[in-house]
Short mmCIF file of C-alpha atoms in Angstrom, two decimals:
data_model
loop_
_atom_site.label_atom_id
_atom_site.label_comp_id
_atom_site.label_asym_id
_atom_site.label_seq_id
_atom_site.Cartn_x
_atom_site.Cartn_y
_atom_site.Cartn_z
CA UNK A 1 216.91 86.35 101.40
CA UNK A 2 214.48 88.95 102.21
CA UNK A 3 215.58 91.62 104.48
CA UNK A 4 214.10 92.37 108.45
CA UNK A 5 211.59 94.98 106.20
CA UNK A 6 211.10 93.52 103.33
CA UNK A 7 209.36 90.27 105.53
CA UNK A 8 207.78 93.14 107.67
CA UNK A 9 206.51 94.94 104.38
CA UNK A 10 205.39 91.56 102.70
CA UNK A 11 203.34 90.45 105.81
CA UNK A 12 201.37 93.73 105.49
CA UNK A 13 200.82 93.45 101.95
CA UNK A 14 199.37 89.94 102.96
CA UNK A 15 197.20 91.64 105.64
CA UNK A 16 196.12 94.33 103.76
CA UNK A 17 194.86 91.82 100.83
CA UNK A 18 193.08 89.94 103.27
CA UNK A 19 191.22 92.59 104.63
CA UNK A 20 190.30 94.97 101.78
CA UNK A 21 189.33 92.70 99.16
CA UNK A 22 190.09 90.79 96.00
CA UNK A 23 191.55 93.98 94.46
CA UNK A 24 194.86 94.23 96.97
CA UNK A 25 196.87 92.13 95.11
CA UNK A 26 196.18 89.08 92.19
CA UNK A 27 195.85 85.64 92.91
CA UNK A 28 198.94 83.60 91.68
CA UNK A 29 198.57 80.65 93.46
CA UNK A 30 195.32 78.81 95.13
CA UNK A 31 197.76 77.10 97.01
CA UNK A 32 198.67 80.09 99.74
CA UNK A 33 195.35 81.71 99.84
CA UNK A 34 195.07 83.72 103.23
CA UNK A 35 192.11 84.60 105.45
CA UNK A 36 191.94 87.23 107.49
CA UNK A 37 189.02 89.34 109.71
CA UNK A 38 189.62 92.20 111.16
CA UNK A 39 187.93 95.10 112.29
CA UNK A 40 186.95 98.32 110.32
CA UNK A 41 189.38 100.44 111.73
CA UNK A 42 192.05 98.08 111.93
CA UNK A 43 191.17 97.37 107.50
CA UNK A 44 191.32 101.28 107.07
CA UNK A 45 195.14 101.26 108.87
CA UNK A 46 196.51 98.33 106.88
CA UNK A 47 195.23 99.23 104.00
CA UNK A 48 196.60 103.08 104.16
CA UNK A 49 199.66 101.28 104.90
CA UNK A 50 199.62 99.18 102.01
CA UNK A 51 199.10 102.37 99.39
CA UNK A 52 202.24 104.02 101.32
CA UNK A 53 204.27 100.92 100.56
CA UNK A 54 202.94 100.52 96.55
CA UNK A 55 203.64 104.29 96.04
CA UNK A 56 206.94 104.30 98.06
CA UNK A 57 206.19 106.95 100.57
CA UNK A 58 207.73 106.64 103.79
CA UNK A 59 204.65 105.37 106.63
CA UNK A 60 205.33 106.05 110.02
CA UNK A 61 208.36 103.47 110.24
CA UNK A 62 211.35 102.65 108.10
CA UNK A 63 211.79 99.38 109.11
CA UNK A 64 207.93 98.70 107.23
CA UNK A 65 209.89 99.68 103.69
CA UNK A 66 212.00 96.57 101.82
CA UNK A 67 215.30 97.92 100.49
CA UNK A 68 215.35 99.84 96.76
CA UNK A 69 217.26 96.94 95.28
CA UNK A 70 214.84 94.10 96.48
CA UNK A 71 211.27 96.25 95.74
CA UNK A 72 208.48 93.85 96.65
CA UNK A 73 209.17 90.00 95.78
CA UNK A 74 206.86 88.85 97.84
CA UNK A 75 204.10 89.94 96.50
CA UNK A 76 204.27 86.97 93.52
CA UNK A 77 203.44 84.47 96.12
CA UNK A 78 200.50 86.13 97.91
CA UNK A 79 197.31 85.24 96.99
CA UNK A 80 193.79 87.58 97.24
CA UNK A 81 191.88 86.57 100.19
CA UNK A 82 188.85 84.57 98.92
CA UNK A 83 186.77 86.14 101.73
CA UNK A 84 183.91 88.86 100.21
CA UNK A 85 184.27 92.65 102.37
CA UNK A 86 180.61 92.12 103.13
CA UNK A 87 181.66 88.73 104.84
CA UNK A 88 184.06 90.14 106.68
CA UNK A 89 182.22 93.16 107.67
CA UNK A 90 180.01 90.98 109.71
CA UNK A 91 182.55 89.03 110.75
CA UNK A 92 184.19 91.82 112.29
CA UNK A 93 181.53 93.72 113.40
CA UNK A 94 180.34 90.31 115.92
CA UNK A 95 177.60 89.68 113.40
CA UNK A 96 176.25 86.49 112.77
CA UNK A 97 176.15 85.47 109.06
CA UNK A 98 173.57 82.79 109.42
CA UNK A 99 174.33 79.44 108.78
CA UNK A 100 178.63 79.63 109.57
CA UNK A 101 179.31 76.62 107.24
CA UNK A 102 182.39 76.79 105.72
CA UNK A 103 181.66 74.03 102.92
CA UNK A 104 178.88 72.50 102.39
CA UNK A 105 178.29 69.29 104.42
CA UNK A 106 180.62 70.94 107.59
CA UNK A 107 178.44 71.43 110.80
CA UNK A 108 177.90 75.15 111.79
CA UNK A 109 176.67 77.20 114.31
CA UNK A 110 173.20 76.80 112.99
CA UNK A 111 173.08 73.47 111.23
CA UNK A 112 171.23 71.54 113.92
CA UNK A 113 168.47 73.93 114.49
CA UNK A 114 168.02 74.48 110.57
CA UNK A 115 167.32 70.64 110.29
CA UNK A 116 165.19 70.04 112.68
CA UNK A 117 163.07 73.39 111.69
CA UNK A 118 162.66 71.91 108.44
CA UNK A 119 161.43 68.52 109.59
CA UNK A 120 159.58 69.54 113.19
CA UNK A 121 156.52 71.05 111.46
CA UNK A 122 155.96 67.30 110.22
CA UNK A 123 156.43 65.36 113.28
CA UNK A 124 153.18 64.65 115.20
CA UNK A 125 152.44 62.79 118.56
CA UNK A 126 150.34 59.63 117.52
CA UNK A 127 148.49 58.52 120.40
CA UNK A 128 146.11 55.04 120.46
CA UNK A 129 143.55 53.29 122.99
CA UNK A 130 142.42 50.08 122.71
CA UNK A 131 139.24 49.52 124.83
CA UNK A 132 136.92 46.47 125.56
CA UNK A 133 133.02 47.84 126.69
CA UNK A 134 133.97 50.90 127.64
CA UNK A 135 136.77 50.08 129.60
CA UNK A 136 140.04 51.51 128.53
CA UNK A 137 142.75 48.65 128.80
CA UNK A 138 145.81 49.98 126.97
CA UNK A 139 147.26 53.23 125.78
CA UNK A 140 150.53 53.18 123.30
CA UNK A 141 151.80 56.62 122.70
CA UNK A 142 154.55 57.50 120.10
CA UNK A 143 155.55 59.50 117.18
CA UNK A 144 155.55 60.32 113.57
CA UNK A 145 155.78 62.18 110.39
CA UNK A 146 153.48 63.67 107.42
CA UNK A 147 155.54 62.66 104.42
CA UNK A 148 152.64 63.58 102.42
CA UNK A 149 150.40 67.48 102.15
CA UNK A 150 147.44 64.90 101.59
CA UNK A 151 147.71 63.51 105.36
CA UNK A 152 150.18 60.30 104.58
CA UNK A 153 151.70 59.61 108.08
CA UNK A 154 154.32 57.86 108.43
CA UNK A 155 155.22 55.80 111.73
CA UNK A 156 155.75 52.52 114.06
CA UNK A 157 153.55 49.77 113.65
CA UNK A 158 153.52 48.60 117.60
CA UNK A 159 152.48 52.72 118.07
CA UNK A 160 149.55 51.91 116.24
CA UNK A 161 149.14 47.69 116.07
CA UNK A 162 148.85 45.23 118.68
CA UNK A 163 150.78 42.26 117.74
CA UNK A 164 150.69 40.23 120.82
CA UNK A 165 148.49 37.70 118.83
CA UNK A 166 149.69 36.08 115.84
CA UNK A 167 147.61 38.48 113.84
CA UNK A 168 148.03 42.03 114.01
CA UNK A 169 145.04 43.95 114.97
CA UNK A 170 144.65 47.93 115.50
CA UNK A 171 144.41 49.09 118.42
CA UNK A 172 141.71 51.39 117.91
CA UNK A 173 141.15 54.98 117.64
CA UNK A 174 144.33 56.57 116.78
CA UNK A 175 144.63 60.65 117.90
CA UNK A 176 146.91 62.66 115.85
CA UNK A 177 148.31 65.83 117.45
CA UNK A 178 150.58 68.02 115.04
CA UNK A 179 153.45 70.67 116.48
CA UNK A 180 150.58 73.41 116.13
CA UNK A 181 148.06 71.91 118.44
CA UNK A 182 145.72 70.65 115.57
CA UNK A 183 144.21 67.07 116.19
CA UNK A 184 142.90 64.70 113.88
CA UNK A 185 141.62 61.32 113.99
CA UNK A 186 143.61 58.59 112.35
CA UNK A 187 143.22 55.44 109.91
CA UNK A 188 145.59 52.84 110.10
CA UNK A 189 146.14 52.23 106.04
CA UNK A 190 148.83 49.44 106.49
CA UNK A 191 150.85 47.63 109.06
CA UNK A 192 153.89 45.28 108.81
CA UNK A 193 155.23 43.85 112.05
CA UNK A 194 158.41 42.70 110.77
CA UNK A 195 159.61 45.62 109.55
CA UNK A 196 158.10 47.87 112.33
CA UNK A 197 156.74 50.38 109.61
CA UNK A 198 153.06 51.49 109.64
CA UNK A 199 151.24 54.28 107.04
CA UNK A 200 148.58 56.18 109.34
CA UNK A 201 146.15 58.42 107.02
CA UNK A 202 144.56 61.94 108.32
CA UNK A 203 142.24 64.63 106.31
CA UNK A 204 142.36 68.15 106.46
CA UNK A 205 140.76 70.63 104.54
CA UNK A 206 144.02 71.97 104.07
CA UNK A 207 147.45 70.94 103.01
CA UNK A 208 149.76 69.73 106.03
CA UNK A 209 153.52 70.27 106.44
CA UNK A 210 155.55 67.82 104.97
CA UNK A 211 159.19 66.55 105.36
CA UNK A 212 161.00 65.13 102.62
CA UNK A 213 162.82 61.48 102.39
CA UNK A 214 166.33 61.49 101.90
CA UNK A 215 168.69 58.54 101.08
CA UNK A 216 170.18 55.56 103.62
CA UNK A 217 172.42 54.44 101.27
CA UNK A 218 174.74 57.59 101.31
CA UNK A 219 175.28 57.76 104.94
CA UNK A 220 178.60 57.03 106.61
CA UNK A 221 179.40 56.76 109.89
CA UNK A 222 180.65 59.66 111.86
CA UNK A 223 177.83 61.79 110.47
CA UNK A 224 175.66 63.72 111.93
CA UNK A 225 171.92 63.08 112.59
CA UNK A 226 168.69 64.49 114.32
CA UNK A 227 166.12 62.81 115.96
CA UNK A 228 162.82 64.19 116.77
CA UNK A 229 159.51 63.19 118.53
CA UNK A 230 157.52 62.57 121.69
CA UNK A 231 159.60 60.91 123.88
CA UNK A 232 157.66 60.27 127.31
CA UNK A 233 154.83 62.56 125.16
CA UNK A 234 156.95 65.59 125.54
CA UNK A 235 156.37 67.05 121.99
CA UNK A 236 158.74 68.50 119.80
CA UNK A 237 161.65 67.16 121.45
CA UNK A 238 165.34 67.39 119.22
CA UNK A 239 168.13 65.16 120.46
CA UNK A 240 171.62 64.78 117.96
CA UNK A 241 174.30 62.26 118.01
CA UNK A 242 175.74 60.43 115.10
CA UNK A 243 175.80 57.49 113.19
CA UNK A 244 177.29 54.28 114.41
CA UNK A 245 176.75 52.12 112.49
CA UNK A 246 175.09 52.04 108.90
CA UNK A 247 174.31 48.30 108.50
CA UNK A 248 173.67 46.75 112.23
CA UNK A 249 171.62 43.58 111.52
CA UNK A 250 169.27 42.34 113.63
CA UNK A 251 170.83 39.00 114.02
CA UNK A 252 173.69 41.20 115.78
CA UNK A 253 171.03 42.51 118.30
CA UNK A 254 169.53 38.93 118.90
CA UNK A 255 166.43 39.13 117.13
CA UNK A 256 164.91 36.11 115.05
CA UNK A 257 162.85 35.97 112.23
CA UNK A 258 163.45 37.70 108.93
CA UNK A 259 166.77 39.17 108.20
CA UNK A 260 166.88 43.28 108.82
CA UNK A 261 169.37 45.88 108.78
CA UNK A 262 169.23 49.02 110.97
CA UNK A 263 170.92 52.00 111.15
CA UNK A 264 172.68 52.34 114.74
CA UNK A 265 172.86 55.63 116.11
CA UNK A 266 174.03 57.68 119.70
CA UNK A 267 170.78 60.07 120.04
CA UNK A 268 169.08 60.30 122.85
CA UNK A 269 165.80 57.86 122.28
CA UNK A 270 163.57 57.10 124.97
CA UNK A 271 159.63 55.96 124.80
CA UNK A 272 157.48 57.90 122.47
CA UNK A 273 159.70 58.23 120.43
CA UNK A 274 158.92 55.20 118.46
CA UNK A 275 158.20 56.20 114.79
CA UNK A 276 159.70 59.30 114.64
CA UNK A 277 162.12 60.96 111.95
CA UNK A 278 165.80 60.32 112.26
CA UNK A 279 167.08 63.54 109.85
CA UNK A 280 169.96 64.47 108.17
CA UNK A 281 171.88 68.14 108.25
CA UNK A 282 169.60 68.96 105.41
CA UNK A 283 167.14 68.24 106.73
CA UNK A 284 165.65 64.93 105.14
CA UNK A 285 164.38 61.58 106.81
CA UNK A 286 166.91 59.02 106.68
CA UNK A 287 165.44 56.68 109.13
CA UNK A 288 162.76 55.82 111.41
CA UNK A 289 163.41 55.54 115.05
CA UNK A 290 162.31 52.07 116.22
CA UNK A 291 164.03 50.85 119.21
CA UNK A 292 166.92 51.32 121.55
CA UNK A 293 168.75 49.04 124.27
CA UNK A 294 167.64 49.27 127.60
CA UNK A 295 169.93 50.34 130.47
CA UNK A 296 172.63 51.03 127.89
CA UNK A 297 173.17 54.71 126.73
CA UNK A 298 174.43 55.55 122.54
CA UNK A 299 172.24 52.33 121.44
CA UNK A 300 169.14 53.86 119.16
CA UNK A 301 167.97 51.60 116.23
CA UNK A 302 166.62 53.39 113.23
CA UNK A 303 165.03 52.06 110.14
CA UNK A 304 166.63 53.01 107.19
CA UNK A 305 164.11 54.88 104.84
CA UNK A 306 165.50 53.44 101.74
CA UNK A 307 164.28 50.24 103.38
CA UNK A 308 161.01 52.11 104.35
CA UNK A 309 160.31 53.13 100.52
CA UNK A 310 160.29 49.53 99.77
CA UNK A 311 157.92 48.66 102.27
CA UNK A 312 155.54 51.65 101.10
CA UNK A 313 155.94 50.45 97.26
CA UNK A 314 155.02 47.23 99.02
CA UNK A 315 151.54 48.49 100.69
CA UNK A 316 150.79 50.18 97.28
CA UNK A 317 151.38 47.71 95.18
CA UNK A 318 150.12 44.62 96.98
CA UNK A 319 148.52 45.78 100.33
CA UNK A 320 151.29 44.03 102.52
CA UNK A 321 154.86 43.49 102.23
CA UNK A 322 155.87 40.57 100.52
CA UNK A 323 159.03 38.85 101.53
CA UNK A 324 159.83 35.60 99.48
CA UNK A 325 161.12 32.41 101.32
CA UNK A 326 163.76 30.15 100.47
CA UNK A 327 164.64 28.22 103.56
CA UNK A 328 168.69 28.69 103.68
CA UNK A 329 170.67 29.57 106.40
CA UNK A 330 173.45 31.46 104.26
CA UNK A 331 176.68 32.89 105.42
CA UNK A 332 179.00 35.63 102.98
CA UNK A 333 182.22 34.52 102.45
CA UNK A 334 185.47 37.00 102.51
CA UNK A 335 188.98 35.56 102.10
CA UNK A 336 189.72 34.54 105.84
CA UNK A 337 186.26 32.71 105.61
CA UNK A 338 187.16 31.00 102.42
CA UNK A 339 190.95 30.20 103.80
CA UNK A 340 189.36 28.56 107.15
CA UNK A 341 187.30 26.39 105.12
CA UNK A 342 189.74 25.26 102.79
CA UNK A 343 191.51 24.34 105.93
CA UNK A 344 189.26 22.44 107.25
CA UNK A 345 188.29 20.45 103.60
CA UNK A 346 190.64 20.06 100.76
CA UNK A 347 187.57 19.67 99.15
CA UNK A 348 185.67 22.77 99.66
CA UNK A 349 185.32 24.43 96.40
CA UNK A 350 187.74 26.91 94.51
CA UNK A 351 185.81 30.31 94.91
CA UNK A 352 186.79 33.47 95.94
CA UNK A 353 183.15 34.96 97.05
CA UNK A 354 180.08 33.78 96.71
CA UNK A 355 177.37 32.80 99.53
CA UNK A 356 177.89 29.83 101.74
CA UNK A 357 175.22 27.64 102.68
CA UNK A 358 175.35 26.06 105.73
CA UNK A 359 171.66 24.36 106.53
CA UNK A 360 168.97 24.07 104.18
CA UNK A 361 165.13 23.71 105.97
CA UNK A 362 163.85 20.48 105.50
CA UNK A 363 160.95 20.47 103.39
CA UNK A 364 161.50 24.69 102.29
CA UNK A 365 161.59 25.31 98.57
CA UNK A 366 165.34 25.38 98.79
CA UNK A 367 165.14 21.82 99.47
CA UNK A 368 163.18 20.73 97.22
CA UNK A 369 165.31 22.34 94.31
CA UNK A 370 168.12 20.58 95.20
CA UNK A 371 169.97 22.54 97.68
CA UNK A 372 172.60 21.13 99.88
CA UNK A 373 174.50 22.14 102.88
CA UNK A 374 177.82 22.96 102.03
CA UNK A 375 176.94 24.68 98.99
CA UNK A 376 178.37 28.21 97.38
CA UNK A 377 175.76 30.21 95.63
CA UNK A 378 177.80 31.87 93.09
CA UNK A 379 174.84 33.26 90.97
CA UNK A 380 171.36 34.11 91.69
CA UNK A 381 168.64 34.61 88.94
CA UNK A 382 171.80 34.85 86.21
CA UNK A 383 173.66 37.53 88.22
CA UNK A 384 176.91 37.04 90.08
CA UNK A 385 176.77 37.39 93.86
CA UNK A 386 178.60 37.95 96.81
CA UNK A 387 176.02 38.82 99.26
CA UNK A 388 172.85 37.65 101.22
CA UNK A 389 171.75 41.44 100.43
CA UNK A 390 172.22 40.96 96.24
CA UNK A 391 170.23 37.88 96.45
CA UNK A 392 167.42 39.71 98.64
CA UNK A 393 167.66 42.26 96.05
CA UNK A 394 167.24 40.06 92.81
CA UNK A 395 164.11 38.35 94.56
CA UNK A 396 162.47 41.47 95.64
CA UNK A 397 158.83 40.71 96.20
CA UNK A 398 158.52 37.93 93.73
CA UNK A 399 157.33 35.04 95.33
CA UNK A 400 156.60 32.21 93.41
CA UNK A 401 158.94 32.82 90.65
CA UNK A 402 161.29 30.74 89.42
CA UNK A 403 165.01 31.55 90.19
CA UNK A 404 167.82 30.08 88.29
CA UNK A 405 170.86 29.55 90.57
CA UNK A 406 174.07 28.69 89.90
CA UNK A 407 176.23 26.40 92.74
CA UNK A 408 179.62 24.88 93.43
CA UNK A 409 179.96 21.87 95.74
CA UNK A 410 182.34 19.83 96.89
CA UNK A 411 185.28 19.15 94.26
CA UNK A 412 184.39 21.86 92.30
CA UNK A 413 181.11 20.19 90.71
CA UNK A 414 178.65 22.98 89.72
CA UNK A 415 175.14 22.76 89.83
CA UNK A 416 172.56 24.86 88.11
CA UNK A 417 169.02 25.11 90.71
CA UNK A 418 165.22 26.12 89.76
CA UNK A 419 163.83 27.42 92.93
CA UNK A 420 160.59 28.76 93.41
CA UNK A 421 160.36 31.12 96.86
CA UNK A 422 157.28 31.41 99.11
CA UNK A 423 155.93 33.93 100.66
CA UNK A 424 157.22 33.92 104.59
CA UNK A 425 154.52 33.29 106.79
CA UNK A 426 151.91 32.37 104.02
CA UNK A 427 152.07 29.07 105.57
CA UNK A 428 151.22 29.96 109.16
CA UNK A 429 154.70 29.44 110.42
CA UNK A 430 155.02 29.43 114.55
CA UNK A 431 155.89 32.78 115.36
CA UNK A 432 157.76 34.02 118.72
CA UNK A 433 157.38 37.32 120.73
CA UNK A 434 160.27 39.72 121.40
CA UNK A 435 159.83 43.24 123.34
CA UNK A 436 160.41 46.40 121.46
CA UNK A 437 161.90 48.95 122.70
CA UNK A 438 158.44 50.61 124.65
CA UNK A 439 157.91 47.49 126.50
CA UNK A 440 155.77 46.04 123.87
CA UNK A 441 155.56 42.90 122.39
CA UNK A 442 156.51 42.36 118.76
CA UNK A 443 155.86 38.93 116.54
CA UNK A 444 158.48 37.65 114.93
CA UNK A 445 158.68 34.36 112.53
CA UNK A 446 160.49 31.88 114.35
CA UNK A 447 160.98 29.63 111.54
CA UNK A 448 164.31 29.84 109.57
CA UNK A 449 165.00 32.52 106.96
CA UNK A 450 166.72 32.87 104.18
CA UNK A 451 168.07 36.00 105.38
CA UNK A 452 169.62 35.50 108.85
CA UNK A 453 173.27 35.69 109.54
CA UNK A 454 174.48 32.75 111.68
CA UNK A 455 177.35 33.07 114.29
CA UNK A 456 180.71 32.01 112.96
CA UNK A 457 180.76 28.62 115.57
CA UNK A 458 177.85 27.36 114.56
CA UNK A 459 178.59 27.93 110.84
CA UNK A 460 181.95 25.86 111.40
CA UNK A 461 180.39 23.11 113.51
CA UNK A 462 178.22 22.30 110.41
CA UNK A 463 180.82 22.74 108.09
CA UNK A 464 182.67 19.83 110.09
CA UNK A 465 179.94 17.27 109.35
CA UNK A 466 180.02 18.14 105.95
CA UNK A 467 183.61 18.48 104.80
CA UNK A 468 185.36 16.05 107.06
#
């Protein structure tokens, strides 16, 4: 037991290592480092004090001094201060040591600001007119982002499409303003509706700023994200918030058509700011703003860019996105799903996951290679799935391709399935209109997709026809 000034003594040492530097006393264990600030003057007394107690001389109190027979004990279970004397110079002195992180991915003082000054020089204010002899008719106004020094925009494709028709058709001339005041004229390269993504091209005769793409797929929610644009054409606007969701799909938000996922976020999103960069703490695009809920406040809809990549590889590769067709509705199945089912049908088959389908599309491809409702897709193209996204993933942009696909049906039979997907919409399927988040209509297929998600009641009301 230490004595009334031995503690005394040992709590100096402590303070006195924290404030002069690594060379007070050695680190013996990571597990009791100590941080400390303090002032210049207040470093220079502590660590005067410190010398008196190593060399034994009496300093200004007795009661600082442990007793002869105990020396210094403590000082085994002290540890250096990991804090550098430059660092805590500034600190001390009210200096600001630039970005206050602690670790890297923590939010500081400065993280905000550093993110969106690494992205803002990118964002422009995309403005389009669409006029009929002479007379102006309609003016969409949004924003977007050079992902490219050669002029590659990247943006919304209502900003810059009109898809009130069936056909999407540019609006016309498209003005490009960048954060410095330049303006260019625009070329709408490509434009896909159901997605929401469009590539606008500019030149300049010199290189442009340029923000770079991060990754979707590593966000969580709970972290922090930027959002920048034009929002009712007030440019270089920054609003933060976080994410709320990483996978929101668009069947949650009511909207038909092809399956999509969005990234659901709080920011502050208003009109104009369609297209825009939703960026993370360092500073890279993660998403595209799309869409928000009207009259409800924390509901902004992003794209996620690793979804936008694919859709760019898409306009390279084949000029449009290609989305292949099968003509399932499809359901994934977790344990309580599989255990409701079994209740329902003794002879529902003996499968832990897999993908459930519910309705096949009279005359799709599906049906014509033999799928059923009430079948379990177990493997797609010879891989084991579990997922409506795996089996999105195998078929990529192969339409027309044959697909191997392994089933189990009632009483355990399995079935092995050739299907060939279409292309959706290469038929001229009836299409529906839904308002974006601008006030703007959007096409969307109306026929059933392969990739939408169908509410648990109706799933069950079709499972009772079948497994009765």
């Amino acid at each position: 037991m230490l004595t009334r000034g031995g503690r005394r003594a040992a709590l100096l040492l402590a303070a006195a290592a924290g404030v002069s530097g690594p060379a007070a006393l050695s680190c013996l264990d990571p597990d009791t480092d100590i941080y400390a600030s303090a002032s210049p003057p207040l470093r220079q007394f502590v660590s005067a004090a410190a010398e008196g107690l190593r060399s034994g001389a009496c300093f200004f109190s007795p009661w600082l001094l442990p007793s002869p027979s105990q020396g210094l004990p403590m000082l085994n279970t002290f540890a250096s201060a990991s804090v550098s004397p430059a660092n805590l110079s500034d600190q001390g002195s009210g200096r600001s040591s630039g970005d206050s992180r602690c670790c890297p991915g923590c939010l500081g003082r400065n993280s905000i600001a550093k993110a969106a000054s690494a992205v803002g020089p990118a964002v422009v204010n995309i403005s389009c007119m669409q006029d009929t002899h002479g007379w102006v008719q309609e003016q969409s106004i949004g924003s977007g982002t050079i992902i490219d020094p050669d002029g590659t925009i990247l943006t919304c494709a209502h900003v810059v499409a009109d898809f009130q028709s069936s056909k999407s058709v540019a609006r016309g001339k498209v003005s490009v303003t960048l954060q410095d005041g330049r303006e260019f004229e625009g070329v709408i390269l490509n434009a896909d509706r159901h997605s929401d993504i469009a590539v606008v091209k500019i030149k300049s005769k010199t290189p442009l700023p340029a923000a770079s793409l991060g990754s979707s797929s590593r966000l969580q929610p709970g972290d922090w994200v930027v959002a920048l644009g034009c929002p009712l054409s007030l440019q270089n606007t920054v609003t933060a918030g976080i994410v709320s969701c990483v996978d929101r799909k668009s069947s949650d938000l009511g909207l038909g058509g092809l399956r999509r996922e969005y990234l659901q976020t709080d920011c502050a999103i208003n009109q104009g700011n369609s297209g825009g960069p939703l960026v993370n703490l360092d500073g890279e695009i993660i998403g595209v703003n799309v869409m928000k809920v009207w009259n409800a406040d924390g509901l902004s809809f992003a794209v996620p860019i690793d979804s936008v990549v694919k859709i760019i590889d898409n306009f390279k590769k084949n000029g449009r996105v290609v989305r292949p067709w099968l003509g399932l509705k499809m359901l994934d199945l977790n344990p309580m799903i599989i255990a409701q089912l079994k209740e329902r049908s003794i002879t529902f088959p003996d499968v832990r996951k897999g993908v459930f389908v519910p309705m096949v599309t009279p005359a799709s491809p599906a049906e014509q290679a033999g799928f059923r409702p009430g079948d379990v897709v177990v493997e797609f193209g010879g891989k084991p799935v579990e997922s409506i996204k795996e089996i999105i993933d195998i078929m990529g942009d192969k339409a027309g391709v044959p697909f191997k696909v392994l089933v189990k049906r009632a009483n355990n039979v399995t079935v092995t399935l050739t299907v060939i997907p279409e292309e959706a919409d290469a038929t001229g399927r009836a299409l529906d209109a839904t308002k974006d988040f601008n006030g703007q209509m959007i096409s969307l297929p109306a026929c059933m997709s392969a990739w939408e998600h169908w509410c648990t009641a109706d799933v069950y009301s079709l499972i009772c026809q079948h497994f009765q």
